[in-house]
Amino acid sequence: MDFGLVLQTDPPARLLIDRMKRAESAGFTHGWTFDSVVLWQEPFVIHSRILAETERMTVGPMVTNPSTRTWEVTASLFATLNDMYGNRTVCGIGRGDSAMRVAGRKPATLARLGEAMHAIKELAEGREVEVDGTAMRLPWVTDGALPVWMGAYGPKALELTGRQADGFILQLADPFLTEWMIKAVRAAAEQAGRDPDALTICVAAPAYVTDGSPEQLAHAREQCRWFGGMVGNHVADLVSRYGAHSDLVPEALTEYIKGRQGYDYSHHGRAGNPDTAFVPDEIVDRFCLLGPPAAHREKLEHLRSLGVDQFAVYAMHDAVEGVIDSYGTEVIPAFG
């Protein structure tokens, strides 16, 4: 199993770069950042510095979207980084939540997302593709390789992931939902004539290492409760589309948002988010990895048995370096 570190591009960028270097030294193979350029700094500029100051780390957004930048711009960003640093990027992509809604725009349709994934990959790997009616190619690309991993929750998005993407990003670490969604993605891949086992499965969620005491567990829950609110934005979209009780979406995913009142993106992805009081402890425990190192290893082993290839640690809390170091000494070596 690979391990990734997910950070927001808060200033100062130097701190983020140093944390990624620390993560690589601890055994993390992937460095991820948010991509919401109103709320945080432009990620691709910072990605260039991460790549320059690490040796092996693969870097990408978790996740970009089809609408903030034109597709040829996104493809050229990845292709330029790959040309400079040797195909060490991955394109995590979704419909767009915070990046679009903060700007007063709606997330992209799945149809548009599918077109964007195809165009970005083709262009970044040096092939010609038609973008909005115009054929284009990046003539300077040689030997480019860009895996495209899609973030998804709902049935249609899972189907598109299996049919087209190189990997699946699931932003929660609940074993029941992970198993359910991996099966859906792989079934879609098989139906599309693809090898379902060829898709990379990445689970991303907060991890907080404690000493096993009830006091530290309570603190860890408060530090990570924001994640249930972030996931809840996507779940609310599913409920509005399919209803709260649909055979297409498990109630294990939708039931907890019944007390959700709204969401202020100025607190997005941050500990102490006041819009996440509706998230119960049970959801924090299910969606995240909390507790002493042994508890993390046990849950990660379960996730690996379900087919998870990478666990990416969301580190938006007050113990970023502690989690990096604890994973480096007490978790990652168990999955080598």
mmCIF file of C-alpha atoms in Angstrom:
data_model
loop_
_atom_site.group_PDB
_atom_site.id
_atom_site.type_symbol
_atom_site.label_atom_id
_atom_site.label_comp_id
_atom_site.label_asym_id
_atom_site.label_seq_id
_atom_site.Cartn_x
_atom_site.Cartn_y
_atom_site.Cartn_z
ATOM 1 C CA MET A 1 0.000 0.000 0.000
ATOM 2 C CA ASP A 2 1.209 3.497 -0.883
ATOM 3 C CA PHE A 3 0.716 6.512 1.374
ATOM 4 C CA GLY A 4 -0.023 10.096 0.427
ATOM 5 C CA LEU A 5 -0.176 13.379 2.307
ATOM 6 C CA VAL A 6 -2.934 15.896 1.500
ATOM 7 C CA LEU A 7 -2.461 19.563 2.453
ATOM 8 C CA GLN A 8 -4.153 22.859 1.708
ATOM 9 C CA THR A 9 -2.057 25.489 -0.049
ATOM 10 C CA ASP A 10 -2.222 27.961 2.812
ATOM 11 C CA PRO A 11 0.598 30.474 2.976
ATOM 12 C CA PRO A 12 3.429 30.273 3.637
ATOM 13 C CA ALA A 13 4.093 27.876 0.787
ATOM 14 C CA ARG A 14 7.509 27.150 2.316
ATOM 15 C CA LEU A 15 5.853 25.315 5.206
ATOM 16 C CA LEU A 16 3.879 23.081 2.845
ATOM 17 C CA ILE A 17 7.000 22.271 0.811
ATOM 18 C CA ASP A 18 8.934 21.408 3.959
ATOM 19 C CA ARG A 19 6.125 19.151 5.162
ATOM 20 C CA MET A 20 6.103 17.316 1.840
ATOM 21 C CA LYS A 21 9.872 16.810 2.097
ATOM 22 C CA ARG A 22 9.381 15.500 5.623
ATOM 23 C CA ALA A 23 6.665 13.165 4.348
ATOM 24 C CA GLU A 24 8.887 11.754 1.603
ATOM 25 C CA SER A 25 11.606 11.074 4.170
ATOM 26 C CA ALA A 26 8.986 9.264 6.286
ATOM 27 C CA GLY A 27 8.022 6.980 3.389
ATOM 28 C CA PHE A 28 5.073 8.789 1.815
ATOM 29 C CA THR A 29 5.028 8.308 -1.962
ATOM 30 C CA HIS A 30 2.435 10.924 -2.959
ATOM 31 C CA GLY A 31 1.940 14.598 -2.174
ATOM 32 C CA TRP A 32 -1.517 16.047 -2.768
ATOM 33 C CA THR A 33 -2.966 19.536 -2.382
ATOM 34 C CA PHE A 34 -6.402 21.094 -2.553
ATOM 35 C CA ASP A 35 -7.162 23.093 -5.713
ATOM 36 C CA SER A 36 -9.468 25.977 -4.864
ATOM 37 C CA VAL A 37 -7.669 29.119 -5.906
ATOM 38 C CA VAL A 38 -9.936 31.639 -4.163
ATOM 39 C CA LEU A 39 -9.680 29.940 -0.770
ATOM 40 C CA TRP A 40 -5.990 28.993 -1.066
ATOM 41 C CA GLN A 41 -2.908 29.684 -3.157
ATOM 42 C CA GLU A 42 -2.477 28.420 -6.715
ATOM 43 C CA PRO A 43 -1.343 24.806 -6.312
ATOM 44 C CA PHE A 44 0.582 24.136 -9.511
ATOM 45 C CA VAL A 45 3.174 26.806 -8.744
ATOM 46 C CA ILE A 46 3.771 25.106 -5.404
ATOM 47 C CA HIS A 47 3.759 21.643 -7.024
ATOM 48 C CA SER A 48 6.775 22.724 -9.059
ATOM 49 C CA ARG A 49 8.727 23.491 -5.896
ATOM 50 C CA ILE A 50 7.669 20.241 -4.217
ATOM 51 C CA LEU A 51 8.897 18.283 -7.225
ATOM 52 C CA ALA A 52 12.148 20.249 -7.317
ATOM 53 C CA GLU A 53 12.891 19.585 -3.635
ATOM 54 C CA THR A 54 11.875 15.910 -3.482
ATOM 55 C CA GLU A 55 13.383 12.950 -5.289
ATOM 56 C CA ARG A 56 10.625 10.416 -5.836
ATOM 57 C CA MET A 57 7.344 11.889 -4.664
ATOM 58 C CA THR A 58 4.416 11.912 -7.110
ATOM 59 C CA VAL A 59 2.443 15.158 -6.871
ATOM 60 C CA GLY A 60 -1.081 16.177 -7.844
ATOM 61 C CA PRO A 61 -4.297 17.972 -6.916
ATOM 62 C CA MET A 62 -7.008 16.349 -4.811
ATOM 63 C CA VAL A 63 -8.877 17.439 -6.751
ATOM 64 C CA THR A 64 -8.874 19.805 -9.698
ATOM 65 C CA ASN A 65 -11.950 20.329 -11.891
ATOM 66 C CA PRO A 66 -12.858 20.877 -15.563
ATOM 67 C CA SER A 67 -13.948 24.494 -15.193
ATOM 68 C CA THR A 68 -11.452 26.643 -13.281
ATOM 69 C CA ARG A 69 -8.892 26.382 -16.089
ATOM 70 C CA THR A 70 -9.348 25.504 -19.733
ATOM 71 C CA TRP A 71 -8.423 21.907 -20.510
ATOM 72 C CA GLU A 72 -5.367 22.733 -22.585
ATOM 73 C CA VAL A 73 -4.047 24.904 -19.740
ATOM 74 C CA THR A 74 -4.500 22.078 -17.230
ATOM 75 C CA ALA A 75 -2.881 19.584 -19.602
ATOM 76 C CA SER A 76 0.034 21.931 -20.275
ATOM 77 C CA LEU A 77 0.590 22.442 -16.540
ATOM 78 C CA PHE A 78 0.895 18.704 -15.967
ATOM 79 C CA ALA A 79 2.940 18.118 -19.105
ATOM 80 C CA THR A 80 5.364 20.902 -18.207
ATOM 81 C CA LEU A 81 5.905 19.508 -14.703
ATOM 82 C CA ASN A 82 6.381 16.027 -16.144
ATOM 83 C CA ASP A 83 8.907 17.293 -18.683
ATOM 84 C CA MET A 84 10.829 19.085 -15.939
ATOM 85 C CA TYR A 85 10.702 16.344 -13.299
ATOM 86 C CA GLY A 86 10.125 13.057 -15.106
ATOM 87 C CA ASN A 87 6.447 12.031 -15.137
ATOM 88 C CA ARG A 88 5.893 12.482 -11.409
ATOM 89 C CA THR A 89 2.386 13.918 -11.490
ATOM 90 C CA VAL A 90 -1.114 12.510 -11.204
ATOM 91 C CA CYS A 91 -4.310 14.343 -12.091
ATOM 92 C CA GLY A 92 -6.931 13.986 -9.388
ATOM 93 C CA ILE A 93 -10.148 15.479 -10.733
ATOM 94 C CA GLY A 94 -13.830 15.847 -9.898
ATOM 95 C CA ARG A 95 -16.831 17.991 -10.744
ATOM 96 C CA GLY A 96 -15.639 20.868 -8.539
ATOM 97 C CA ASP A 97 -17.099 21.750 -5.149
ATOM 98 C CA SER A 98 -15.435 24.598 -3.276
ATOM 99 C CA ALA A 99 -13.539 25.932 -6.298
ATOM 100 C CA MET A 100 -16.743 26.443 -8.253
ATOM 101 C CA ARG A 101 -19.242 27.319 -5.537
ATOM 102 C CA VAL A 102 -17.005 29.954 -3.943
ATOM 103 C CA ALA A 103 -16.861 31.614 -7.371
ATOM 104 C CA GLY A 104 -20.650 31.521 -7.710
ATOM 105 C CA ARG A 105 -20.649 28.770 -10.319
ATOM 106 C CA LYS A 106 -22.125 25.289 -10.386
ATOM 107 C CA PRO A 107 -19.972 22.147 -10.469
ATOM 108 C CA ALA A 108 -19.466 20.622 -13.898
ATOM 109 C CA THR A 109 -21.799 17.978 -15.231
ATOM 110 C CA LEU A 110 -20.505 14.432 -15.372
ATOM 111 C CA ALA A 111 -20.676 14.571 -19.158
ATOM 112 C CA ARG A 112 -18.414 17.604 -19.171
ATOM 113 C CA LEU A 113 -16.091 15.984 -16.659
ATOM 114 C CA GLY A 114 -15.757 12.902 -18.834
ATOM 115 C CA GLU A 115 -14.855 15.015 -21.855
ATOM 116 C CA ALA A 116 -12.319 16.962 -19.798
ATOM 117 C CA MET A 117 -10.619 13.853 -18.431
ATOM 118 C CA HIS A 118 -10.181 12.506 -21.950
ATOM 119 C CA ALA A 119 -8.862 15.786 -23.356
ATOM 120 C CA ILE A 120 -6.468 16.498 -20.490
ATOM 121 C CA LYS A 121 -4.948 13.016 -20.603
ATOM 122 C CA GLU A 122 -4.600 12.978 -24.384
ATOM 123 C CA LEU A 123 -2.991 16.411 -24.526
ATOM 124 C CA ALA A 124 -0.670 15.802 -21.566
ATOM 125 C CA GLU A 125 0.545 12.581 -23.175
ATOM 126 C CA GLY A 126 1.214 14.273 -26.522
ATOM 127 C CA ARG A 127 -1.753 13.148 -28.584
ATOM 128 C CA GLU A 128 -4.140 15.258 -30.637
ATOM 129 C CA VAL A 129 -7.647 15.779 -29.316
ATOM 130 C CA GLU A 130 -10.606 17.980 -30.111
ATOM 131 C CA VAL A 131 -11.466 20.577 -27.477
ATOM 132 C CA ASP A 132 -14.741 22.454 -27.968
ATOM 133 C CA GLY A 133 -14.622 21.848 -31.705
ATOM 134 C CA THR A 134 -10.955 22.663 -32.261
ATOM 135 C CA ALA A 135 -8.305 19.998 -32.824
ATOM 136 C CA MET A 136 -5.144 20.639 -30.870
ATOM 137 C CA ARG A 137 -1.959 18.957 -29.688
ATOM 138 C CA LEU A 138 0.948 19.993 -27.468
ATOM 139 C CA PRO A 139 3.770 19.504 -30.014
ATOM 140 C CA TRP A 140 6.577 19.718 -27.457
ATOM 141 C CA VAL A 141 5.397 16.754 -25.344
ATOM 142 C CA THR A 142 7.558 13.637 -25.619
ATOM 143 C CA ASP A 143 7.035 10.498 -23.557
ATOM 144 C CA GLY A 144 4.462 12.192 -21.319
ATOM 145 C CA ALA A 145 2.411 10.031 -18.961
ATOM 146 C CA LEU A 146 -0.481 11.339 -16.869
ATOM 147 C CA PRO A 147 -2.692 9.034 -14.782
ATOM 148 C CA VAL A 148 -6.140 10.549 -14.240
ATOM 149 C CA TRP A 149 -7.888 9.602 -10.993
ATOM 150 C CA MET A 150 -11.490 10.644 -10.463
ATOM 151 C CA GLY A 151 -13.172 11.497 -7.180
ATOM 152 C CA ALA A 152 -16.696 10.083 -6.916
ATOM 153 C CA TYR A 153 -19.503 9.045 -4.571
ATOM 154 C CA GLY A 154 -22.772 8.691 -6.525
ATOM 155 C CA PRO A 155 -23.771 5.869 -8.872
ATOM 156 C CA LYS A 156 -23.331 7.788 -12.122
ATOM 157 C CA ALA A 157 -19.979 9.196 -11.036
ATOM 158 C CA LEU A 158 -18.785 5.766 -9.941
ATOM 159 C CA GLU A 159 -19.842 4.393 -13.318
ATOM 160 C CA LEU A 160 -17.882 7.104 -15.154
ATOM 161 C CA THR A 161 -14.844 6.418 -12.970
ATOM 162 C CA GLY A 162 -14.878 2.735 -13.807
ATOM 163 C CA ARG A 163 -15.520 3.340 -17.482
ATOM 164 C CA GLN A 164 -12.844 5.954 -18.073
ATOM 165 C CA ALA A 165 -10.495 6.906 -15.213
ATOM 166 C CA ASP A 166 -7.120 5.377 -14.383
ATOM 167 C CA GLY A 167 -7.882 5.541 -10.670
ATOM 168 C CA PHE A 168 -10.631 6.129 -8.120
ATOM 169 C CA ILE A 169 -10.374 8.638 -5.261
ATOM 170 C CA LEU A 170 -12.776 7.959 -2.400
ATOM 171 C CA GLN A 171 -12.782 10.670 0.226
ATOM 172 C CA LEU A 172 -13.745 8.637 3.287
ATOM 173 C CA ALA A 173 -12.326 5.584 5.043
ATOM 174 C CA ASP A 174 -15.454 3.705 6.103
ATOM 175 C CA PRO A 175 -14.823 0.030 5.213
ATOM 176 C CA PHE A 176 -18.464 -0.747 4.365
ATOM 177 C CA LEU A 177 -18.789 2.201 1.978
ATOM 178 C CA THR A 178 -15.314 1.607 0.575
ATOM 179 C CA GLU A 179 -16.188 -1.973 -0.323
ATOM 180 C CA TRP A 180 -19.537 -0.935 -1.818
ATOM 181 C CA MET A 181 -18.013 1.787 -3.985
ATOM 182 C CA ILE A 182 -14.995 -0.213 -5.133
ATOM 183 C CA LYS A 183 -17.343 -2.958 -6.306
ATOM 184 C CA ALA A 184 -19.406 -0.393 -8.228
ATOM 185 C CA VAL A 185 -16.331 1.098 -9.907
ATOM 186 C CA ARG A 186 -14.876 -2.254 -10.850
ATOM 187 C CA ALA A 187 -18.214 -3.525 -12.159
ATOM 188 C CA ALA A 188 -18.425 -0.467 -14.414
ATOM 189 C CA ALA A 189 -14.877 -1.042 -15.633
ATOM 190 C CA GLU A 190 -15.609 -4.667 -16.445
ATOM 191 C CA GLN A 191 -18.814 -3.730 -18.260
ATOM 192 C CA ALA A 192 -16.809 -1.243 -20.334
ATOM 193 C CA GLY A 193 -14.378 -3.998 -21.341
ATOM 194 C CA ARG A 194 -11.560 -2.756 -19.118
ATOM 195 C CA ASP A 195 -9.502 -4.685 -16.598
ATOM 196 C CA PRO A 196 -11.166 -3.787 -13.266
ATOM 197 C CA ASP A 197 -8.029 -4.619 -11.329
ATOM 198 C CA ALA A 198 -6.001 -2.130 -13.357
ATOM 199 C CA LEU A 199 -7.687 0.840 -11.661
ATOM 200 C CA THR A 200 -5.763 2.354 -8.770
ATOM 201 C CA ILE A 201 -7.915 2.744 -5.654
ATOM 202 C CA CYS A 202 -7.055 5.663 -3.377
ATOM 203 C CA VAL A 203 -8.859 6.265 -0.080
ATOM 204 C CA ALA A 204 -8.321 9.723 1.406
ATOM 205 C CA ALA A 205 -9.330 10.748 4.923
ATOM 206 C CA PRO A 206 -8.018 12.521 8.024
ATOM 207 C CA ALA A 207 -5.700 10.561 10.299
ATOM 208 C CA TYR A 208 -4.943 11.585 13.867
ATOM 209 C CA VAL A 209 -2.619 9.548 16.057
ATOM 210 C CA THR A 210 -3.364 9.480 19.808
ATOM 211 C CA ASP A 211 -1.989 7.745 22.894
ATOM 212 C CA GLY A 212 -5.173 5.701 23.259
ATOM 213 C CA SER A 213 -6.708 7.825 26.014
ATOM 214 C CA PRO A 214 -10.368 8.954 25.902
ATOM 215 C CA GLU A 215 -9.208 12.554 26.256
ATOM 216 C CA GLN A 216 -7.026 12.434 23.165
ATOM 217 C CA LEU A 217 -9.705 10.597 21.196
ATOM 218 C CA ALA A 218 -12.207 13.345 22.020
ATOM 219 C CA HIS A 219 -9.679 15.962 20.875
ATOM 220 C CA ALA A 220 -8.931 14.042 17.672
ATOM 221 C CA ARG A 221 -12.641 13.882 16.852
ATOM 222 C CA GLU A 222 -12.976 17.642 17.190
ATOM 223 C CA GLN A 223 -9.911 18.169 15.008
ATOM 224 C CA CYS A 224 -11.346 15.949 12.263
ATOM 225 C CA ARG A 225 -15.102 16.658 12.468
ATOM 226 C CA TRP A 226 -14.748 19.112 9.585
ATOM 227 C CA PHE A 227 -14.284 16.155 7.235
ATOM 228 C CA GLY A 228 -17.852 14.945 7.746
ATOM 229 C CA GLY A 229 -19.022 18.391 6.742
ATOM 230 C CA MET A 230 -16.891 18.411 3.604
ATOM 231 C CA VAL A 231 -18.148 14.985 2.559
ATOM 232 C CA GLY A 232 -21.644 16.145 3.479
ATOM 233 C CA ASN A 233 -21.581 18.695 0.643
ATOM 234 C CA HIS A 234 -21.304 15.873 -1.873
ATOM 235 C CA VAL A 235 -23.820 13.734 0.013
ATOM 236 C CA ALA A 236 -26.326 16.600 -0.013
ATOM 237 C CA ASP A 237 -26.036 16.703 -3.802
ATOM 238 C CA LEU A 238 -26.771 12.968 -3.934
ATOM 239 C CA VAL A 239 -29.782 13.297 -1.630
ATOM 240 C CA SER A 240 -31.190 16.129 -3.746
ATOM 241 C CA ARG A 241 -30.845 13.946 -6.830
ATOM 242 C CA TYR A 242 -31.802 10.497 -5.549
ATOM 243 C CA GLY A 243 -33.647 11.152 -2.279
ATOM 244 C CA ALA A 244 -32.630 10.182 1.247
ATOM 245 C CA HIS A 245 -33.797 6.587 0.826
ATOM 246 C CA SER A 246 -32.611 5.256 -2.515
ATOM 247 C CA ASP A 247 -31.400 1.837 -3.534
ATOM 248 C CA LEU A 248 -28.748 3.614 -5.611
ATOM 249 C CA VAL A 249 -27.005 5.280 -2.643
ATOM 250 C CA PRO A 250 -26.419 3.519 0.703
ATOM 251 C CA GLU A 251 -28.126 5.029 3.740
ATOM 252 C CA ALA A 252 -24.820 4.472 5.533
ATOM 253 C CA LEU A 253 -23.655 7.451 3.480
ATOM 254 C CA THR A 254 -26.745 9.666 3.403
ATOM 255 C CA GLU A 255 -28.412 9.253 6.804
ATOM 256 C CA TYR A 256 -26.063 11.455 8.812
ATOM 257 C CA ILE A 257 -26.717 14.710 6.924
ATOM 258 C CA LYS A 258 -30.380 14.986 7.982
ATOM 259 C CA GLY A 259 -29.357 17.632 10.532
ATOM 260 C CA ARG A 260 -27.270 19.624 8.064
ATOM 261 C CA GLN A 261 -28.342 23.286 7.888
ATOM 262 C CA GLY A 262 -25.989 24.744 5.314
ATOM 263 C CA TYR A 263 -22.310 25.346 4.664
ATOM 264 C CA ASP A 264 -19.992 28.353 4.695
ATOM 265 C CA TYR A 265 -16.993 27.681 2.462
ATOM 266 C CA SER A 266 -14.852 30.214 4.316
ATOM 267 C CA HIS A 267 -14.314 27.425 6.889
ATOM 268 C CA HIS A 268 -13.924 24.671 4.294
ATOM 269 C CA GLY A 269 -11.582 21.864 5.290
ATOM 270 C CA ARG A 270 -10.594 23.439 8.587
ATOM 271 C CA ALA A 271 -10.657 22.169 12.157
ATOM 272 C CA GLY A 272 -13.307 23.959 14.166
ATOM 273 C CA ASN A 273 -15.628 24.491 11.180
ATOM 274 C CA PRO A 274 -18.864 25.734 12.825
ATOM 275 C CA ASP A 275 -21.019 24.198 10.077
ATOM 276 C CA THR A 276 -20.136 20.636 11.064
ATOM 277 C CA ALA A 277 -21.828 20.389 14.456
ATOM 278 C CA PHE A 278 -24.370 18.037 12.834
ATOM 279 C CA VAL A 279 -21.648 15.428 12.241
ATOM 280 C CA PRO A 280 -21.859 12.768 14.985
ATOM 281 C CA ASP A 281 -18.889 11.057 16.594
ATOM 282 C CA GLU A 282 -19.863 7.813 14.863
ATOM 283 C CA ILE A 283 -19.316 9.384 11.431
ATOM 284 C CA VAL A 284 -15.976 10.888 12.466
ATOM 285 C CA ASP A 285 -14.856 7.460 13.682
ATOM 286 C CA ARG A 286 -16.110 5.689 10.549
ATOM 287 C CA PHE A 287 -14.836 8.175 7.993
ATOM 288 C CA CYS A 288 -11.441 8.909 9.601
ATOM 289 C CA LEU A 289 -8.537 7.047 11.210
ATOM 290 C CA LEU A 290 -8.256 7.964 14.890
ATOM 291 C CA GLY A 291 -6.450 6.383 17.805
ATOM 292 C CA PRO A 292 -3.066 4.831 18.585
ATOM 293 C CA PRO A 293 -0.875 3.478 15.763
ATOM 294 C CA ALA A 294 -2.197 -0.066 16.210
ATOM 295 C CA ALA A 295 -5.729 1.132 15.456
ATOM 296 C CA HIS A 296 -4.519 2.819 12.271
ATOM 297 C CA ARG A 297 -2.684 -0.312 11.161
ATOM 298 C CA GLU A 298 -5.740 -2.471 11.817
ATOM 299 C CA LYS A 299 -8.106 -0.275 9.796
ATOM 300 C CA LEU A 300 -5.600 0.172 6.995
ATOM 301 C CA GLU A 301 -5.120 -3.591 6.770
ATOM 302 C CA HIS A 302 -8.890 -3.939 6.401
ATOM 303 C CA LEU A 303 -8.936 -1.311 3.660
ATOM 304 C CA ARG A 304 -6.047 -3.004 1.871
ATOM 305 C CA SER A 305 -7.958 -6.303 1.944
ATOM 306 C CA LEU A 306 -10.804 -4.520 0.118
ATOM 307 C CA GLY A 307 -8.467 -3.503 -2.704
ATOM 308 C CA VAL A 308 -7.230 -0.084 -1.572
ATOM 309 C CA ASP A 309 -3.851 0.733 -3.154
ATOM 310 C CA GLN A 310 -3.174 4.053 -1.446
ATOM 311 C CA PHE A 311 -4.232 5.781 1.744
ATOM 312 C CA ALA A 312 -3.887 9.565 1.543
ATOM 313 C CA VAL A 313 -3.797 11.378 4.882
ATOM 314 C CA TYR A 314 -5.774 14.602 5.109
ATOM 315 C CA ALA A 315 -3.692 16.615 7.568
ATOM 316 C CA MET A 316 -5.867 19.623 8.356
ATOM 317 C CA HIS A 317 -5.474 19.622 12.124
ATOM 318 C CA ASP A 318 -3.073 20.625 14.894
ATOM 319 C CA ALA A 319 -0.727 17.633 14.624
ATOM 320 C CA VAL A 320 0.508 17.594 11.028
ATOM 321 C CA GLU A 321 4.165 16.834 11.757
ATOM 322 C CA GLY A 322 3.209 14.369 14.481
ATOM 323 C CA VAL A 323 1.079 12.343 12.086
ATOM 324 C CA ILE A 324 3.770 12.397 9.398
ATOM 325 C CA ASP A 325 6.375 11.163 11.859
ATOM 326 C CA SER A 326 4.114 8.575 13.525
ATOM 327 C CA TYR A 327 3.139 7.138 10.161
ATOM 328 C CA GLY A 328 6.779 7.064 9.132
ATOM 329 C CA THR A 329 7.890 5.074 12.163
ATOM 330 C CA GLU A 330 4.826 3.060 13.230
ATOM 331 C CA VAL A 331 2.447 2.647 10.289
ATOM 332 C CA ILE A 332 4.080 2.790 6.840
ATOM 333 C CA PRO A 333 6.779 0.172 7.619
ATOM 334 C CA ALA A 334 4.021 -2.369 8.306
ATOM 335 C CA PHE A 335 2.783 -2.013 4.716
ATOM 336 C CA GLY A 336 6.066 -2.161 2.841
#
